[in-house]
CSV table of C-alpha atoms and ligand atoms in Angstrom, one decimal:
chain,number,residue,atom,x,y,z
A,109,UNK,CA,12.4,35.7,-2.1
A,110,UNK,CA,9.7,37.0,-4.4
A,111,UNK,CA,8.0,34.3,-6.4
A,112,UNK,CA,6.0,34.9,-9.5
A,113,UNK,CA,2.3,34.2,-9.5
A,114,UNK,CA,1.6,30.5,-9.8
A,115,UNK,CA,0.0,31.1,-13.2
A,116,UNK,CA,3.3,32.2,-14.7
A,117,UNK,CA,5.6,29.7,-13.1
A,118,UNK,CA,5.4,27.9,-16.3
A,119,UNK,CA,7.3,24.6,-16.8
A,120,UNK,CA,7.1,23.6,-13.1
A,121,UNK,CA,3.4,24.1,-12.9
A,122,UNK,CA,2.8,22.5,-16.3
A,123,UNK,CA,4.8,19.5,-15.2
A,124,UNK,CA,2.8,19.1,-12.0
A,125,UNK,CA,-0.4,19.4,-13.9
A,126,UNK,CA,0.6,16.3,-15.8
A,127,UNK,CA,1.2,14.1,-12.8
A,128,UNK,CA,-1.3,12.2,-10.7
A,129,UNK,CA,-2.4,14.0,-7.6
A,130,UNK,CA,-5.3,13.9,-5.1
A,131,UNK,CA,-7.7,14.9,-7.9
A,132,UNK,CA,-6.7,12.1,-10.3
A,133,UNK,CA,-9.3,9.3,-10.6
A,134,UNK,CA,-8.3,5.9,-9.2
A,135,UNK,CA,-6.7,3.1,-11.3
A,136,UNK,CA,-9.4,0.5,-11.0
A,137,UNK,CA,-7.9,-2.2,-13.2
A,138,UNK,CA,-5.4,-3.6,-10.7
A,139,UNK,CA,-5.1,-5.7,-7.5
A,140,UNK,CA,-5.3,-4.0,-4.2
A,141,UNK,CA,-5.1,-5.3,-0.7
A,142,UNK,CA,-8.6,-5.5,0.7
A,143,UNK,CA,-7.8,-6.8,4.1
A,144,UNK,CA,-5.4,-9.0,6.0
A,145,UNK,CA,-6.4,-12.6,5.6
A,146,UNK,CA,-7.0,-13.0,9.3
A,147,UNK,CA,-9.5,-10.1,9.3
A,148,UNK,CA,-11.9,-12.0,6.9
A,149,UNK,CA,-14.0,-14.7,8.6
A,150,UNK,CA,-17.6,-15.9,8.7
A,151,UNK,CA,-18.8,-12.4,9.5
A,152,UNK,CA,-19.5,-9.3,7.4
A,153,UNK,CA,-16.6,-6.9,7.1
A,154,UNK,CA,-17.3,-3.5,5.5
A,155,UNK,CA,-14.6,-1.4,4.0
A,156,UNK,CA,-14.4,1.5,1.6
A,157,UNK,CA,-11.9,0.8,-1.2
A,158,UNK,CA,-11.2,3.2,-4.0
A,159,UNK,CA,-14.3,5.1,-3.0
A,160,UNK,CA,-16.6,2.1,-3.2
A,161,UNK,CA,-18.3,0.4,-0.3
A,162,UNK,CA,-17.3,-3.3,-0.2
A,163,UNK,CA,-18.6,-6.0,2.0
A,164,UNK,CA,-16.4,-9.1,2.5
A,165,UNK,CA,-16.8,-12.5,4.2
A,166,UNK,CA,-15.3,-16.0,4.1
A,167,UNK,CA,-17.4,-18.9,2.9
A,168,UNK,CA,-17.6,-22.2,4.7
A,169,UNK,CA,-15.2,-23.6,2.0
A,170,UNK,CA,-12.6,-20.9,3.0
A,171,UNK,CA,-12.9,-18.7,-0.1
A,172,UNK,CA,-13.3,-15.0,0.2
A,173,UNK,CA,-16.3,-13.2,-1.2
A,174,UNK,CA,-16.3,-9.5,-1.9
A,175,UNK,CA,-19.3,-7.6,-3.2
A,176,UNK,CA,-20.8,-4.1,-3.4
A,177,UNK,CA,-22.0,-3.1,0.0
A,178,UNK,CA,-25.4,-1.9,-1.3
A,179,UNK,CA,-28.6,-3.8,-1.5
A,180,UNK,CA,-30.0,-3.4,-5.1
A,181,UNK,CA,-33.5,-3.1,-3.7
A,182,UNK,CA,-33.4,0.2,-1.7
A,183,UNK,CA,-29.6,0.7,-1.1
A,184,UNK,CA,-29.4,-0.6,2.5
A,185,UNK,CA,-25.7,-1.5,3.2
A,186,UNK,CA,-25.6,-5.3,3.0
A,187,UNK,CA,-23.0,-5.2,5.8
A,188,UNK,CA,-25.8,-4.3,8.2
A,189,UNK,CA,-27.5,-7.6,7.3
A,190,UNK,CA,-27.0,-11.1,8.4
A,191,UNK,CA,-24.7,-13.8,7.1
A,192,UNK,CA,-26.0,-17.4,7.2
A,193,UNK,CA,-25.0,-20.4,5.1
A,194,UNK,CA,-22.8,-18.2,2.9
A,195,UNK,CA,-25.8,-16.0,2.0
A,196,UNK,CA,-26.5,-12.4,3.1
A,197,UNK,CA,-30.0,-11.4,4.2
A,198,UNK,CA,-30.6,-7.7,3.9
A,199,UNK,CA,-31.5,-5.9,7.2
A,200,UNK,CA,-34.2,-3.8,5.6
A,201,UNK,CA,-36.8,-6.1,3.8
A,202,UNK,CA,-35.0,-9.4,4.1
A,203,UNK,CA,-34.0,-10.2,0.5
A,204,UNK,CA,-31.3,-12.8,0.3
A,205,UNK,CA,-28.2,-12.9,-1.9
A,206,UNK,CA,-25.9,-15.8,-2.6
A,207,UNK,CA,-22.0,-15.5,-2.9
A,208,UNK,CA,-22.3,-14.8,-6.6
A,209,UNK,CA,-24.4,-11.7,-5.7
A,210,UNK,CA,-27.6,-13.1,-7.1
A,211,UNK,CA,-30.9,-12.4,-5.4
A,212,UNK,CA,-32.3,-15.8,-4.4
A,213,UNK,CA,-35.2,-14.9,-2.1
A,214,UNK,CA,-37.7,-12.1,-1.8
A,215,UNK,CA,-39.9,-12.5,1.3
A,216,UNK,CA,-42.9,-10.7,-0.2
A,217,UNK,CA,-43.2,-12.8,-3.4
A,218,UNK,CA,-42.3,-16.2,-4.8
A,219,UNK,CA,-39.7,-15.2,-7.3
A,220,UNK,CA,-36.9,-12.7,-7.6
A,221,UNK,CA,-36.9,-9.9,-10.2
A,222,UNK,CA,-35.0,-11.1,-13.2
A,223,UNK,CA,-31.3,-9.9,-13.2
A,224,UNK,CA,-31.6,-8.5,-9.7
A,225,UNK,CA,-28.2,-8.9,-8.1
A,226,UNK,CA,-25.1,-7.3,-6.5
A,227,UNK,CA,-21.8,-6.6,-8.2
A,228,UNK,CA,-19.1,-9.0,-7.0
A,229,UNK,CA,-15.3,-8.6,-7.2
A,230,UNK,CA,-12.5,-11.1,-7.9
A,231,UNK,CA,-10.3,-11.8,-4.9
A,232,UNK,CA,-7.0,-13.7,-4.4
A,233,UNK,CA,-5.6,-14.8,-1.0
A,234,UNK,CA,-1.8,-14.8,-0.9
A,235,UNK,CA,0.0,-15.3,2.4
A,236,UNK,CA,-1.1,-12.7,4.9
A,237,UNK,CA,-3.2,-10.6,2.6
A,238,UNK,CA,-6.4,-10.7,0.5
A,239,UNK,CA,-6.2,-8.9,-2.8
A,240,UNK,CA,-9.2,-7.6,-4.7
A,241,UNK,CA,-9.4,-6.7,-8.4
A,242,UNK,CA,-11.2,-3.4,-8.4
A,243,UNK,CA,-12.1,-3.5,-12.1
A,244,UNK,CA,-14.6,-5.7,-13.7
A,245,UNK,CA,-14.3,-9.2,-12.3
A,246,UNK,CA,-14.2,-10.8,-15.7
A,247,UNK,CA,-11.0,-8.9,-16.5
A,248,UNK,CA,-9.2,-9.9,-13.4
A,249,UNK,CA,-5.8,-11.4,-14.2
A,250,UNK,CA,-3.8,-13.1,-11.5
A,251,UNK,CA,-0.6,-12.7,-13.5
A,252,UNK,CA,-0.8,-8.9,-12.9
A,253,UNK,CA,-0.2,-9.5,-9.2
A,254,UNK,CA,3.5,-8.6,-8.5
A,255,UNK,CA,5.5,-11.8,-7.5
A,256,UNK,CA,6.1,-11.8,-3.8
A,257,UNK,CA,7.6,-15.2,-2.8
A,258,UNK,CA,9.1,-13.9,0.5
A,259,UNK,CA,5.5,-13.0,1.6
A,260,UNK,CA,4.0,-16.4,0.8
A,261,UNK,CA,6.6,-19.2,1.1
A,262,UNK,CA,7.2,-19.1,4.8
A,263,UNK,CA,11.0,-19.0,5.1
A,264,UNK,CA,11.0,-15.3,6.1
A,265,UNK,CA,9.9,-14.2,9.5
A,266,UNK,CA,7.2,-11.6,9.1
A,267,UNK,CA,5.0,-9.2,11.0
A,268,UNK,CA,2.3,-7.0,9.8
A,269,UNK,CA,0.4,-3.8,10.7
A,270,UNK,CA,-2.3,-1.4,9.5
A,271,UNK,CA,-2.4,2.4,9.6
A,272,UNK,CA,-5.2,4.7,8.5
A,273,UNK,CA,-3.5,7.5,6.5
A,274,UNK,CA,-5.3,10.8,6.1
A,275,UNK,CA,-3.6,11.5,2.8
A,276,UNK,CA,-3.7,10.5,-0.9
A,277,UNK,CA,-2.1,7.2,-1.8
A,278,UNK,CA,-0.2,9.1,-4.5
A,279,UNK,CA,1.7,11.0,-1.9
A,280,UNK,CA,2.5,7.8,0.0
A,281,UNK,CA,4.0,6.3,-3.2
A,282,UNK,CA,6.0,9.6,-3.7
A,283,UNK,CA,7.3,9.4,-0.1
A,284,UNK,CA,8.5,5.8,-0.7
A,285,UNK,CA,10.3,6.6,-3.9
A,286,UNK,CA,12.2,9.5,-2.3
A,287,UNK,CA,14.0,8.2,0.7
A,288,UNK,CA,16.0,11.4,1.1
A,289,UNK,CA,13.3,12.1,3.7
A,290,UNK,CA,14.8,9.5,6.0
A,291,UNK,CA,17.5,11.9,7.3
A,292,UNK,CA,14.8,14.4,8.4
A,293,UNK,CA,11.3,13.0,8.9
A,294,UNK,CA,12.9,9.9,10.5
A,295,UNK,CA,15.8,11.6,12.1
A,296,UNK,CA,14.7,10.2,15.5
A,297,UNK,CA,13.9,6.7,14.3
A,298,UNK,CA,15.6,4.9,11.4
A,299,UNK,CA,17.1,7.8,9.5
A,300,UNK,CA,20.8,8.8,9.6
A,301,UNK,CA,22.3,12.1,8.5
A,302,UNK,CA,24.3,10.6,5.7
A,303,UNK,CA,21.3,9.0,4.0
A,304,UNK,CA,19.9,12.1,2.1
A,305,UNK,CA,23.3,12.8,0.5
A,306,UNK,CA,24.3,9.3,-0.3
A,307,UNK,CA,24.8,8.5,-4.0
A,308,UNK,CA,21.9,6.8,-5.7
A,309,UNK,CA,20.9,5.1,-8.9
A,310,UNK,CA,17.5,4.8,-10.5
A,311,UNK,CA,15.7,2.5,-12.9
A,312,UNK,CA,12.8,4.2,-14.6
A,313,UNK,CA,10.5,2.4,-17.1
A,314,UNK,CA,6.9,1.9,-18.0
A,315,UNK,CA,5.4,1.1,-14.6
A,316,UNK,CA,8.9,0.3,-13.2
A,317,UNK,CA,10.5,2.8,-10.8
A,318,UNK,CA,13.4,2.0,-8.5
A,319,UNK,CA,15.8,3.9,-6.4
A,320,UNK,CA,19.0,2.2,-5.1
A,321,UNK,CA,21.3,3.5,-2.5
A,322,UNK,CA,24.5,2.1,-1.0
A,323,UNK,CA,25.1,3.9,2.3
A,324,UNK,CA,28.6,2.8,3.1
A,325,UNK,CA,30.1,3.2,5.6
A,326,UNK,CA,27.3,4.2,7.9
A,327,UNK,CA,26.0,3.7,11.5
A,328,UNK,CA,22.9,1.7,11.9
A,329,UNK,CA,20.0,3.0,14.0
A,330,UNK,CA,18.9,0.7,16.9
A,331,UNK,CA,16.1,-1.0,14.9
A,332,UNK,CA,18.9,-2.6,12.7
A,333,UNK,CA,21.9,-2.4,15.0
A,334,UNK,CA,20.4,-4.5,17.8
A,335,UNK,CA,19.2,-7.4,15.6
A,336,UNK,CA,22.3,-7.6,13.4
A,337,UNK,CA,24.8,-6.8,16.2
A,338,UNK,CA,26.5,-4.2,13.9
A,339,UNK,CA,26.6,-1.5,16.4
A,340,UNK,CA,29.9,0.4,15.8
A,341,UNK,CA,30.2,3.9,14.4
A,342,UNK,CA,30.7,3.7,10.7
A,343,UNK,CA,30.8,-0.1,10.8
A,344,UNK,CA,27.9,-0.9,8.6
A,345,UNK,CA,26.8,-1.1,5.0
A,346,UNK,CA,23.2,-0.3,4.3
A,347,UNK,CA,22.2,-1.4,0.7
A,348,UNK,CA,18.7,-0.3,-0.2
A,349,UNK,CA,16.5,-1.0,-3.2
A,350,UNK,CA,13.1,0.8,-3.1
A,351,UNK,CA,10.7,-0.2,-5.8
A,352,UNK,CA,7.3,0.7,-7.0
A,353,UNK,CA,5.7,-2.6,-8.0
A,354,UNK,CA,2.1,-1.5,-8.7
A,355,UNK,CA,-0.4,1.2,-7.6
A,356,UNK,CA,-1.0,-1.0,-4.6
A,357,UNK,CA,2.5,-2.2,-3.7
A,358,UNK,CA,5.9,-0.7,-3.0
A,359,UNK,CA,8.7,-3.0,-1.8
A,360,UNK,CA,11.8,-1.9,0.1
A,361,UNK,CA,14.6,-4.4,0.2
A,362,UNK,CA,17.7,-3.7,2.4
A,363,UNK,CA,20.9,-5.7,3.1
A,364,UNK,CA,23.1,-4.9,6.0
A,365,UNK,CA,26.7,-6.2,6.6
A,366,UNK,CA,29.7,-5.3,8.6
A,367,UNK,CA,31.8,-3.3,6.2
A,368,UNK,CA,34.9,-3.6,8.4
A,369,UNK,CA,35.1,-7.3,7.7
A,370,UNK,CA,36.5,-8.9,4.5
A,371,UNK,CA,33.9,-10.1,2.1
A,372,UNK,CA,34.3,-13.8,2.8
A,373,UNK,CA,34.0,-13.3,6.5
A,374,UNK,CA,30.9,-11.3,6.9
A,375,UNK,CA,27.2,-12.2,7.2
A,376,UNK,CA,24.6,-10.4,5.2
A,377,UNK,CA,21.3,-9.6,6.9
A,378,UNK,CA,18.3,-9.0,4.7
A,379,UNK,CA,15.0,-7.3,5.4
A,380,UNK,CA,12.0,-6.5,3.2
A,381,UNK,CA,9.0,-4.3,3.7
A,382,UNK,CA,5.9,-4.5,1.5
A,383,UNK,CA,4.1,-1.1,1.7
A,384,UNK,CA,0.6,-1.8,0.5
A,385,UNK,CA,-1.5,1.3,0.0
A,386,UNK,CA,-5.2,1.0,-0.9
A,387,UNK,CA,-7.0,4.2,-1.5
A,388,UNK,CA,-10.0,4.7,0.6
A,389,UNK,CA,-11.0,8.1,-0.7
A,390,UNK,CA,-9.1,10.8,-2.7
A,391,UNK,CA,-7.4,11.9,0.5
A,392,UNK,CA,-7.4,8.9,2.7
A,393,UNK,CA,-5.6,5.5,2.4
A,394,UNK,CA,-5.6,2.1,4.0
A,395,UNK,CA,-1.9,1.6,4.7
A,396,UNK,CA,-1.1,-2.1,5.1
A,397,UNK,CA,2.5,-3.1,5.9
A,398,UNK,CA,4.2,-6.5,6.0
A,399,UNK,CA,7.8,-6.6,7.1
A,400,UNK,CA,10.1,-9.6,6.9
A,401,UNK,CA,13.6,-10.7,7.6
A,402,UNK,CA,15.7,-13.8,6.6
A,403,UNK,CA,17.7,-14.1,9.8
A,404,UNK,CA,16.9,-15.2,13.4
A,405,UNK,CA,13.5,-16.4,12.1
A,406,UNK,CA,12.4,-18.0,15.3
A,407,UNK,CA,13.3,-15.1,17.6
A,408,UNK,CA,9.8,-13.7,18.5
A,409,UNK,CA,11.3,-11.1,20.9
A,410,UNK,CA,13.3,-9.7,18.0
A,411,UNK,CA,10.3,-9.7,15.8
A,412,UNK,CA,8.4,-7.6,18.3
A,413,UNK,CA,11.3,-5.3,18.9
A,414,UNK,CA,11.7,-4.6,15.1
A,415,UNK,CA,8.0,-4.3,14.5
A,416,UNK,CA,7.6,-1.7,17.3
A,417,UNK,CA,10.5,0.4,16.2
A,418,UNK,CA,9.5,0.2,12.6
A,419,UNK,CA,6.0,1.3,13.2
A,420,UNK,CA,7.2,4.3,15.2
A,421,UNK,CA,9.0,5.3,11.9
A,422,UNK,CA,6.0,4.5,9.7
A,423,UNK,CA,3.7,6.6,11.9
A,424,UNK,CA,6.1,9.5,11.3
A,425,UNK,CA,5.2,9.2,7.6
A,426,UNK,CA,1.5,8.9,8.4
A,427,UNK,CA,1.7,12.1,10.5
A,428,UNK,CA,3.8,14.0,8.0
A,429,UNK,CA,1.7,13.1,5.0
A,430,UNK,CA,-1.5,14.1,6.8
A,431,UNK,CA,0.1,17.5,7.6
A,432,UNK,CA,1.0,17.8,3.9
A,433,UNK,CA,-2.5,16.9,2.8
A,434,UNK,CA,-3.9,19.6,5.1
A,435,UNK,CA,-1.8,22.2,3.5
A,436,UNK,CA,-2.8,21.0,0.0
A,437,UNK,CA,-6.5,21.1,1.0
A,438,UNK,CA,-6.3,24.7,2.2
A,439,UNK,CA,-4.2,26.0,-0.8
A,440,UNK,CA,-6.3,27.3,-3.7
A,441,UNK,CA,-5.6,25.3,-6.8
A,442,UNK,CA,-4.6,28.4,-8.8
A,443,UNK,CA,-2.0,29.3,-6.1
A,444,UNK,CA,-0.5,25.8,-5.8
A,445,UNK,CA,3.0,25.2,-7.2
A,446,UNK,CA,5.7,22.8,-6.2
A,447,UNK,CA,9.3,22.7,-7.4
A,448,UNK,CA,11.0,19.4,-8.1
A,449,UNK,CA,14.6,18.6,-7.5
A,450,UNK,CA,16.8,15.8,-8.9
A,451,UNK,CA,15.9,13.2,-6.2
A,452,UNK,CA,12.2,13.6,-7.2
A,453,UNK,CA,12.9,12.1,-10.7
A,454,UNK,CA,11.6,8.6,-10.0
A,455,UNK,CA,8.5,9.8,-8.1
A,456,UNK,CA,7.7,12.3,-10.8
A,457,UNK,CA,7.9,9.5,-13.4
A,458,UNK,CA,5.7,7.3,-11.2
A,459,UNK,CA,3.1,10.0,-10.8
A,460,UNK,CA,3.0,10.5,-14.6
A,461,UNK,CA,2.6,6.8,-15.0
A,462,UNK,CA,-0.4,6.7,-12.6
A,463,UNK,CA,-2.0,9.5,-14.6
A,464,UNK,CA,-1.3,7.7,-17.9
A,465,UNK,CA,-3.1,4.6,-16.5
A,466,UNK,CA,-6.2,6.6,-15.9
A,467,UNK,CA,-6.0,8.5,-19.2
A,468,UNK,CA,-5.5,5.2,-21.1
A,469,UNK,CA,-8.8,3.9,-19.6
A,470,UNK,CA,-10.7,7.1,-20.3
B,874,FES,S1,-33.2,-2.5,0.9
B,874,FES,FE1,-32.4,-4.5,1.0
B,874,FES,S2,-34.2,-5.8,1.0
B,874,FES,FE2,-34.9,-3.8,0.8
B,875,FE2,FE1,9.3,7.4,5.5
């Protein structure tokens, strides 16, 4: 097939130019996962979030502090310093900073320079994760955090994991809004051949993007067949809702039941997965995941089985997206074009939304 030069592909190229991609600035005014709660203790934890060096620690009263990981004297990383009595002492010239980021001690003189301090960030701890507001701390709004009762109220059995993704968070969100890839990228894990062609519905609104699929009847892969006991060929219903909740959160909710049983005689098994991407750089992402289920909550062996199987699948995404990013990196911009198909509708809308968030701030 002979393709026209990228410059004359026209509508497709124009459309892609109006979507967020690896070159789009980050959306700072939102909550992102900074760390799992059990990572943050009375020691300094350094992490790059949205391109910014951040140092975190937990105060004696249990609250989490997050501040710029840069001494305002001569730019030594504060994470190389020492934490004592909730204060950081810089490793270079020993200046000390309190949890509010104020300089409170300069060893070589009796007073601190006026207004000398470090930028601090607002944080919220909710269940297994610590969220950080990456915009100005005085604009942080807890109401902007997507509700997530199953993550925080304790009646779901959960497990969690972290992956370092060598790709843009935009492409991870795109991946999560187009689950037709399950039949191919996950053919050996939790995909089934009928998934890509199953009928689907969408909800597309301002910052609201959902894909729903009812795959019925289907055969469950082992990760679901074993825990639910629905193991027969064509015996299962797999009802999926995949939803972009914010630039930092995508939630997948799935119900399984035995579709060979009458409605009043069957159990419904529900699982949820919070995919929590926090950009590290333009082409790398901290990929936090929390998975939960509302059945067999006390069966730890089942939790381990499901966790291990799921993370095999999630690593398939991490590997695939890194390969995609490598191709994007070596393709000259003027030669880059991508065609979209119908199933890309929600992810195209989502990428336009991310770009609009940045443009609105500009
Ligand atoms: S660089 Fe931190 S005290 Fe000098
Ligand atoms: Fe996937």
